Coordinates of C-alpha atoms in Angstrom, one line a residue:
X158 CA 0.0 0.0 0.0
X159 CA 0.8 3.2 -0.4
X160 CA 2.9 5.9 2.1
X161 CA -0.1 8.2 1.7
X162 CA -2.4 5.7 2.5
X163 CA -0.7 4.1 5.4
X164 CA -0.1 8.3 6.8
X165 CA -3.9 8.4 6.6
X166 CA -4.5 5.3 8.8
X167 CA -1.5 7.2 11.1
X168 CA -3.9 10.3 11.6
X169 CA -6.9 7.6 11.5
X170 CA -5.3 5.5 14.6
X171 CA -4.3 9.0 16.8
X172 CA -8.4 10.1 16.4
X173 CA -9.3 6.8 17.6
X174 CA -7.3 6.0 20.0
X175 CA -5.7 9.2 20.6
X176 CA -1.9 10.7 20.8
X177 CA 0.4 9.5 23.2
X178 CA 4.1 10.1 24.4
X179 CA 4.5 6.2 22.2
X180 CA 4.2 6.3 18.3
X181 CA 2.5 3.1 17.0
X182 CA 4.8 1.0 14.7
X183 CA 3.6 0.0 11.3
X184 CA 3.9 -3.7 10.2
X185 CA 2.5 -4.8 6.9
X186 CA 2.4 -8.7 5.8
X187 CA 2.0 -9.9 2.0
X188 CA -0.8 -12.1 0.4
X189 CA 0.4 -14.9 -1.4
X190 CA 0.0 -16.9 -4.2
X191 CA 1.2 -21.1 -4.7
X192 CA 2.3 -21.7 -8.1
X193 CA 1.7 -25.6 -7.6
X194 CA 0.9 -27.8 -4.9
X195 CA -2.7 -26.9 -4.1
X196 CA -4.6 -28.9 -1.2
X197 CA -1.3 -30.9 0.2
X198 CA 0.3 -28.3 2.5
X199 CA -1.6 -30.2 5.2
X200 CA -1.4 -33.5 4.1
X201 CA 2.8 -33.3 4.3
X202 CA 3.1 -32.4 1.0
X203 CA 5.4 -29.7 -0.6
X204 CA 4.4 -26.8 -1.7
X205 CA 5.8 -23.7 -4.6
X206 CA 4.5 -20.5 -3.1
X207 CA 5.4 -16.6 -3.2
X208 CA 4.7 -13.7 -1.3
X209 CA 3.0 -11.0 -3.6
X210 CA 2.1 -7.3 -3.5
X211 CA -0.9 -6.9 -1.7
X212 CA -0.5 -6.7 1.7
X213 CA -2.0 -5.7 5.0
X214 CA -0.7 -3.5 7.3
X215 CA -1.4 -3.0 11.3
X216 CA -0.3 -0.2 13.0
X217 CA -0.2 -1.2 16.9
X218 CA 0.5 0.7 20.1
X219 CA 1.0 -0.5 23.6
X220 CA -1.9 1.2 25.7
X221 CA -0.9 -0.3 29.3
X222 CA -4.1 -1.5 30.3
X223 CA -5.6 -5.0 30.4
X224 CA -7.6 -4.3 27.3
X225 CA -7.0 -4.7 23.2
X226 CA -8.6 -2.3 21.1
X227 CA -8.9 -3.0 17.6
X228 CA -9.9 -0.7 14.6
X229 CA -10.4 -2.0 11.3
X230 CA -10.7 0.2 8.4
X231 CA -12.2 -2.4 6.2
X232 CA -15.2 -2.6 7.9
X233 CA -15.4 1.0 10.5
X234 CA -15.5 -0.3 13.7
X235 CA -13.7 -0.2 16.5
X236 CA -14.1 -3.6 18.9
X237 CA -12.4 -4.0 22.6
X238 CA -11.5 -7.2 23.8
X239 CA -10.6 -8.2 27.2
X240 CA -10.0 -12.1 28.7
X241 CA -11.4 -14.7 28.8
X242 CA -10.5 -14.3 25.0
X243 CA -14.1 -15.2 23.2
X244 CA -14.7 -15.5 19.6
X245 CA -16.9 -12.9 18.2
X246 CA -19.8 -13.7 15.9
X247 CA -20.3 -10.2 15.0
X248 CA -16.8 -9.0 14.1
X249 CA -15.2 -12.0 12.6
X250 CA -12.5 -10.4 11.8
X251 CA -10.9 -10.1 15.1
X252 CA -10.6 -13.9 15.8
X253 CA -7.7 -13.8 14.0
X254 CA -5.9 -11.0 16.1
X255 CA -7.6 -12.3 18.8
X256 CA -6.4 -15.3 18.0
X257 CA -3.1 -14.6 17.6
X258 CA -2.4 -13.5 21.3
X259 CA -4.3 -16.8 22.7
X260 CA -1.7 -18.9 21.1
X261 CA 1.4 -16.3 21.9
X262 CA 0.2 -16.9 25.4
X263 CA -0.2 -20.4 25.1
X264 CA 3.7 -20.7 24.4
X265 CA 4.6 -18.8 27.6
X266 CA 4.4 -15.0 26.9
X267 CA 2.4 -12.8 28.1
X268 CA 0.6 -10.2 26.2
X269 CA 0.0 -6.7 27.6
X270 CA -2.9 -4.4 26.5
X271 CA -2.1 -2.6 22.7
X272 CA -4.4 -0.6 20.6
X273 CA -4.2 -1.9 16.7
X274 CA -5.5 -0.7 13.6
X275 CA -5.9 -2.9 10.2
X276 CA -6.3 -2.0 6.5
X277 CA -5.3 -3.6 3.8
X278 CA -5.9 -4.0 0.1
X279 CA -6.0 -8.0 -0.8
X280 CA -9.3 -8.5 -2.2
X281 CA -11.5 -10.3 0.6
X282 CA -12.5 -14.1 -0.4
X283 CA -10.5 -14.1 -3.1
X284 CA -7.7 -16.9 -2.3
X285 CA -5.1 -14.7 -1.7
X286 CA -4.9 -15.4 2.2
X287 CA -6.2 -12.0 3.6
X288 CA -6.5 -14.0 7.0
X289 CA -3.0 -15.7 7.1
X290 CA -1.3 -12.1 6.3
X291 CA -3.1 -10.7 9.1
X292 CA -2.1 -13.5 12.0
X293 CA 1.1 -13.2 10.3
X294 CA 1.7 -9.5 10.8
X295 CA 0.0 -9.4 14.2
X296 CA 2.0 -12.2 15.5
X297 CA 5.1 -10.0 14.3
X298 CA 3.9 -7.0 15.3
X299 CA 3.6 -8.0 19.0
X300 CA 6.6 -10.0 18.8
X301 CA 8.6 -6.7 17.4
X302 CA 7.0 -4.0 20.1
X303 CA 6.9 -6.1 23.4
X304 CA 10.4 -7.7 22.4
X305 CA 9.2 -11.3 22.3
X306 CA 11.9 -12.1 19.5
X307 CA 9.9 -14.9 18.0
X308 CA 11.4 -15.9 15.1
X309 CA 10.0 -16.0 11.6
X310 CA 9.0 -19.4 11.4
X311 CA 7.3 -19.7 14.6
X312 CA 5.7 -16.7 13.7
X313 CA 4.0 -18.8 11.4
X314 CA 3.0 -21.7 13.1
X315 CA 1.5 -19.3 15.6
X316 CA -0.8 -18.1 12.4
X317 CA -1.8 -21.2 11.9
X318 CA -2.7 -22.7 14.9
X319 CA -4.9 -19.1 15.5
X320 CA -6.3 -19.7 12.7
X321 CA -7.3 -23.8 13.6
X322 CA -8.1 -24.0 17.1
X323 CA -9.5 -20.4 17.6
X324 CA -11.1 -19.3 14.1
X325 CA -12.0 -23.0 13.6
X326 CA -10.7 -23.3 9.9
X327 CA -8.3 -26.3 9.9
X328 CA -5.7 -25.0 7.0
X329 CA -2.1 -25.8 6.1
X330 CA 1.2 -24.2 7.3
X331 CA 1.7 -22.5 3.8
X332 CA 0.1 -19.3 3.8
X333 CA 1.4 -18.4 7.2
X334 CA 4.8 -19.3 6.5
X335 CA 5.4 -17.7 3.0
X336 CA 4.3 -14.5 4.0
X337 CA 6.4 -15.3 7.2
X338 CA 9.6 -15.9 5.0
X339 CA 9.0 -14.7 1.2
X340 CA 11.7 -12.6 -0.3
X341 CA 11.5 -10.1 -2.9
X342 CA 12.0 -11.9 -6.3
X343 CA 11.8 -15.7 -5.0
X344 CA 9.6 -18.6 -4.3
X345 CA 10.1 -21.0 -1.8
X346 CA 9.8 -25.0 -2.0
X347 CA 8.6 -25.8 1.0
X348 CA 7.8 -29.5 2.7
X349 CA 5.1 -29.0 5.2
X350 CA 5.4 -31.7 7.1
X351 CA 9.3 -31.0 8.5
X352 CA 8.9 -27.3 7.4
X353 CA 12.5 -27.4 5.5
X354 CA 12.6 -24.7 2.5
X355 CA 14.5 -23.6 0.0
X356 CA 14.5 -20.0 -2.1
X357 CA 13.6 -20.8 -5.8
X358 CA 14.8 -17.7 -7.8
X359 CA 13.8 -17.7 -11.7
X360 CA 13.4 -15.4 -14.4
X361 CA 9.8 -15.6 -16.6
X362 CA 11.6 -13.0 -19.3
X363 CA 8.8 -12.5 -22.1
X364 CA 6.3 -14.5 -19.6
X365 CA 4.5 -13.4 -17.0
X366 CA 2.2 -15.0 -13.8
X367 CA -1.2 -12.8 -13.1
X368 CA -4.3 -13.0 -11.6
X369 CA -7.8 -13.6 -12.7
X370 CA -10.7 -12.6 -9.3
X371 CA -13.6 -14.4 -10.5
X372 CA -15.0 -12.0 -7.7
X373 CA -17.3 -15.2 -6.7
X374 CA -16.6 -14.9 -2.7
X375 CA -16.2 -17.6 -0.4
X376 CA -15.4 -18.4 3.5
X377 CA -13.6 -21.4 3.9
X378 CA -14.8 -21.6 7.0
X379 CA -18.6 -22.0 5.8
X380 CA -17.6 -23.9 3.2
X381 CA -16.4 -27.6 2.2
X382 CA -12.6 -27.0 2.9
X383 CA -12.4 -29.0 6.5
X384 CA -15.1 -31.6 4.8
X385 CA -12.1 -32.1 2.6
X386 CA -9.4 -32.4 5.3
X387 CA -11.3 -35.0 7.4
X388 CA -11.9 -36.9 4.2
X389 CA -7.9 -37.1 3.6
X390 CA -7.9 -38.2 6.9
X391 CA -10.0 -40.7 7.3
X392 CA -8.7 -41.7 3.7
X393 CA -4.6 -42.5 5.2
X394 CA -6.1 -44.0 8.4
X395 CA -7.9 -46.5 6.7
X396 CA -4.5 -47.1 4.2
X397 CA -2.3 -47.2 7.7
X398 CA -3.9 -50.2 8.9
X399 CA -2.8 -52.4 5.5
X400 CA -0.1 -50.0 5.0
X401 CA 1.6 -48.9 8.2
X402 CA 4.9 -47.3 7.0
X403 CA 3.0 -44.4 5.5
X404 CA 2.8 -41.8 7.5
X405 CA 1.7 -38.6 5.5
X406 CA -0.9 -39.1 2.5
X407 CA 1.6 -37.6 0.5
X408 CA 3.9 -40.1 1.0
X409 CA 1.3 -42.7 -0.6
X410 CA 2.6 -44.5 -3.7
X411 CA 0.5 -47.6 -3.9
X412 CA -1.2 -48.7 -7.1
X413 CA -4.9 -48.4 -8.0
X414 CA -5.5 -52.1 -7.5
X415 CA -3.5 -51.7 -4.0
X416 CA -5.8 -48.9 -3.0
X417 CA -8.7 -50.5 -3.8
X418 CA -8.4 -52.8 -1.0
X419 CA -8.0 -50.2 1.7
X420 CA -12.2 -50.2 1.7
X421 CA -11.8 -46.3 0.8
X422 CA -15.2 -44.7 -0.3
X423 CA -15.5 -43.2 -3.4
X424 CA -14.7 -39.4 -2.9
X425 CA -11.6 -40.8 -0.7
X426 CA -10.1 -41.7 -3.5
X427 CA -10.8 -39.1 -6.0
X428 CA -8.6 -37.2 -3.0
X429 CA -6.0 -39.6 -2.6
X430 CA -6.0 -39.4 -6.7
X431 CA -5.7 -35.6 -6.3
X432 CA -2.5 -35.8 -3.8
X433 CA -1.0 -38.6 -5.6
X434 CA -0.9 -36.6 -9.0
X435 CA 0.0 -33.1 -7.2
X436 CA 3.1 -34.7 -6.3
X437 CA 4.4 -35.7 -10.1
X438 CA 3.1 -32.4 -11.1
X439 CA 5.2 -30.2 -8.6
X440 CA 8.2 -31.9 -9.3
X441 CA 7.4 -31.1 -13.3
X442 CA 6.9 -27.3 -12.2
X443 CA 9.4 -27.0 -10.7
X444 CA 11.9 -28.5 -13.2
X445 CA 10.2 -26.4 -15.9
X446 CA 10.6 -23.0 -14.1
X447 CA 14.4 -23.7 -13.2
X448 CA 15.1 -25.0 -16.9
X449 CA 12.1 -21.8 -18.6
X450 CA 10.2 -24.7 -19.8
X451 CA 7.1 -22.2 -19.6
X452 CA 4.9 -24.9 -21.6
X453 CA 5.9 -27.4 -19.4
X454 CA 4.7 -24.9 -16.7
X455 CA 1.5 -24.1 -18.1
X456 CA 0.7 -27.7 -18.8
X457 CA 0.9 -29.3 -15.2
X458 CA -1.1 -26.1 -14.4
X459 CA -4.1 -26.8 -16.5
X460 CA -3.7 -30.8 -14.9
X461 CA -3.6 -29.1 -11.4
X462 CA -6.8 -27.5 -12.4
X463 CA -8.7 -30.2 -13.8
X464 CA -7.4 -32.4 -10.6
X465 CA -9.2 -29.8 -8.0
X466 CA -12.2 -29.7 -9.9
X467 CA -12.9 -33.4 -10.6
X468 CA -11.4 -35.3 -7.9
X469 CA -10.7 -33.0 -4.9
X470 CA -14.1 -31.2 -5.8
X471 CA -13.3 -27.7 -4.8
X472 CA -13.5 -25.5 -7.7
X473 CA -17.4 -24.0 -9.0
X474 CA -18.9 -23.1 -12.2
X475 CA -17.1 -19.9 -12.6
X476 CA -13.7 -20.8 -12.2
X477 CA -14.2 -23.8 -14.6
X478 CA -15.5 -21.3 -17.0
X479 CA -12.4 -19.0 -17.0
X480 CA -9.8 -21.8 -16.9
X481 CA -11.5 -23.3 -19.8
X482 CA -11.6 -20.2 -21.7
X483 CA -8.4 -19.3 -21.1
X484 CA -6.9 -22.7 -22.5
X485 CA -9.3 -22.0 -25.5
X486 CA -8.1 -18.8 -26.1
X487 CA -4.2 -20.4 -26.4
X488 CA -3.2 -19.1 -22.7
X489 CA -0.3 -21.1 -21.2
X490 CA -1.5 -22.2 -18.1
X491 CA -4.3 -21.6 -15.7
X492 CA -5.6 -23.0 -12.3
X493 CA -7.8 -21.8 -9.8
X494 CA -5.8 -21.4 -6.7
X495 CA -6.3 -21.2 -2.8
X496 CA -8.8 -23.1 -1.1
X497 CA -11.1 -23.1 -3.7
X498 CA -15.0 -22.2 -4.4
X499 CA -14.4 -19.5 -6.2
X500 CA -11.6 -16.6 -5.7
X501 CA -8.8 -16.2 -8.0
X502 CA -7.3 -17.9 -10.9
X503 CA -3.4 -18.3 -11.7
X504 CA -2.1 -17.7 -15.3
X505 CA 0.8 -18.3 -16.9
X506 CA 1.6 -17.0 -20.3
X507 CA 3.7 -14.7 -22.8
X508 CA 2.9 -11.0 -21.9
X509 CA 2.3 -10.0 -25.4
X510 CA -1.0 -11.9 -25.1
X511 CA -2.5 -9.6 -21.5
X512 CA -4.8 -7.1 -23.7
X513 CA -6.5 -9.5 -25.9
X514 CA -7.4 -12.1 -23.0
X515 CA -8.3 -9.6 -20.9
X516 CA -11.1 -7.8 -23.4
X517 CA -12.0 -11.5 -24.6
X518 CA -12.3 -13.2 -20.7
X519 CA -14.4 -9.9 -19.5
X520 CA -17.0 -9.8 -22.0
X521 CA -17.7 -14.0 -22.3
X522 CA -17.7 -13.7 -18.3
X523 CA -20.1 -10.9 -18.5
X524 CA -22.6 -12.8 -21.1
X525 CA -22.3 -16.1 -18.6
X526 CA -22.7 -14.9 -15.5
X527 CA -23.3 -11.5 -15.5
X528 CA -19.8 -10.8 -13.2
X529 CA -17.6 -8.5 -13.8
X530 CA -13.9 -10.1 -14.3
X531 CA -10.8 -8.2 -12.2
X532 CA -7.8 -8.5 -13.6
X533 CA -4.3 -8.3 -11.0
X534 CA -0.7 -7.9 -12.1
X535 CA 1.7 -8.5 -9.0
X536 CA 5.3 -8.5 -8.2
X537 CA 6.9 -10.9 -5.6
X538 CA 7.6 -9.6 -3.2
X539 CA 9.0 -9.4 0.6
X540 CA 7.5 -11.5 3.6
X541 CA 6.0 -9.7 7.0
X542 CA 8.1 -6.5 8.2
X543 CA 8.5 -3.2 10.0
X544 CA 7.5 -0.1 7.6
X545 CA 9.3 3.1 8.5
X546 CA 7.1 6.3 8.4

């Protein structure tokens, strides 16, 4: 965001909350985007993402009291919180800060009273990981002004158990820790189960990644996304007790005549096809991005997309739609990404081609659905950090 913008929110968080002898700090996190490995970052699998140019930022004061005040400018309110930490049905958007301090607590620190204020600019539901960026740059924020010196990584782990056990939405490590760790320029492999990584850097030259918002919102929370988790679940228990040396879904290589004798429903093994397949595919991405095999690329993203819709079942009419288009209209490669009923798509191709599928995608969207298309160039970028002002 912008230095005018974030002076604004300065003048914003003194009215509120008023001026003392303490300036607030400013702390902004990234979204994110995962260039392959979609629906296995909590299955053990590994995962391609980057920290992008959106970002959310949180201006936060100590206010030595036993209360947290918390502004957001999203949605112009102002809620206090004091303990026994509760979640709040009507501002859902400060679980996840309120979040945040139940697990920094739960690891042996203690919190003191702070006033915070939150704005950002990642568009809401669009798979972009508005709500890992903002456990993310909370959990730094506090770590940074009460001298916690948490580091990075942990940072992240705190997001993500906020985000399970107090939000309730039972996701991966790899939002959290990409916009934790990204660097300007990079990706990261990452293995969620052991959390080892590794910076990926490569040039796309005359390609380019962007962003299709099929502006079809969605709340993971509210929607099929922990269905899906407790059906990969239920899926490696049931392979375990033939097949005891797996211990992460991932990790499965068994045949289809092997799996069908672990008694796995139906839609257990369109997922365990899913996770299987992701694996080969990642591997190919990542080969073809080191080596600019951009059609390579843009093949194993189209798979990735086909794979989310038909056997992990978490894509919708409209995303199908685009990525269909798109690979009519000669595009590279396109996949929906993030957790899936709708949000954004990922596309991969040469950037001479942006204006035509841009004027071709908004008007057949338009006559379908009667949605408008938003179309979002980014840069990768840098993970959570301390903005001066």
């Amino acid at each position: 965001m912008d230095s005018l913008r974030s002076k604004e929110n300065l003048n914003q968080f003194e009215r509120i909350f008023g001026k003392t002898n303490t300036n607030p700090r400013l702390f902004q996190a990234p979204a994110r985007i995962n260039i392959i490995g979609e629906h296995v970052d909590y299955l053990g699998g590994i995962v391609l993402p980057a920290a992008i140019d959106f970002s959310v930022q949180v201006f936060l004061r100590p206010n030595h009291s036993n209360l947290y005040q918390f502004h957001s400018i999203t949605y112009n309110e102002t809620i206090t919180i004091k303990k026994p930490f509760l979640s709040n049905p009507n501002a859902t958007w400060t679980d996840y800060i309120t979040g945040v301090i139940v697990e920094l607590e739960a690891a042996g620190h203690s919190i003191p009273g702070f006033d915070l204020l939150v704005d950002g600019n990642i568009p809401q539901g669009s798979g972009l990981s508005s709500s890992a960026a903002l456990e993310v740059v909370t959990g730094f924020a506090i770590s940074e002004t009460f001298g916690l010196g948490i580091d990075r990584e942990k940072i992240a782990v705190i997001g993500q158990k906020a985000e399970n056990n107090f939000v309730g939405t039972k996701c991966g490590i790899m939002d959290q820790f990409i916009i934790a760790v990204g660097k300007q320029n990079d990706c990261i492999s990452l293995n969620t189960d052991n959390l080892n990584y590794s910076y990926h850097h490569f040039e796309l030259g005359e390609h380019e990644f962007y962003l299709i918002n099929s502006n079809v919102k969605h709340n993971l929370k509210d929607s099929a996304y922990n269905k899906r988790r407790l059906e990969c679940e239920s899926a490696l228990q049931k392979i375990q007790t033939k097949f005891p040396n797996f211990k992460q879904l991932y990790d499965v290589t068994l045949t289809d005549s092997e799996l069908n004798n672990c008694n796995l429903t139906p839609d257990e093994f369109k997922r365990i096809s899913h996770v299987i397949s992701e694996r080969k595919r990642t591997k190919q991405v990542i080969e073809g991005l080191e080596s600019n095999q951009f059609l390579k690329v843009g093949a194993a993203l189209y798979e990735t997309h086909n794979s989310l819709s038909k056997n992990f079942e978490v894509s919708c009419e409209e995303t199908d739609f685009i990525v269909s288009k798109l690979k009519d209209l000669g595009v590279m490669g396109a996949r929906m990404i993030g957790g899936g009923f709708g949000g954004c798509v990922l596309v991969l191709d040469k950037k001479e081609g942006f204006a035509k599928i841009n004027e071709e995608m908004k008007k057949s969207y338009q006559q379908k659905f009667n949605l408008a298309l938003d179309f979002y160039k980014f840069q990768i970028s840098d993970g959570v950090k301390e903005i001066s002002i």
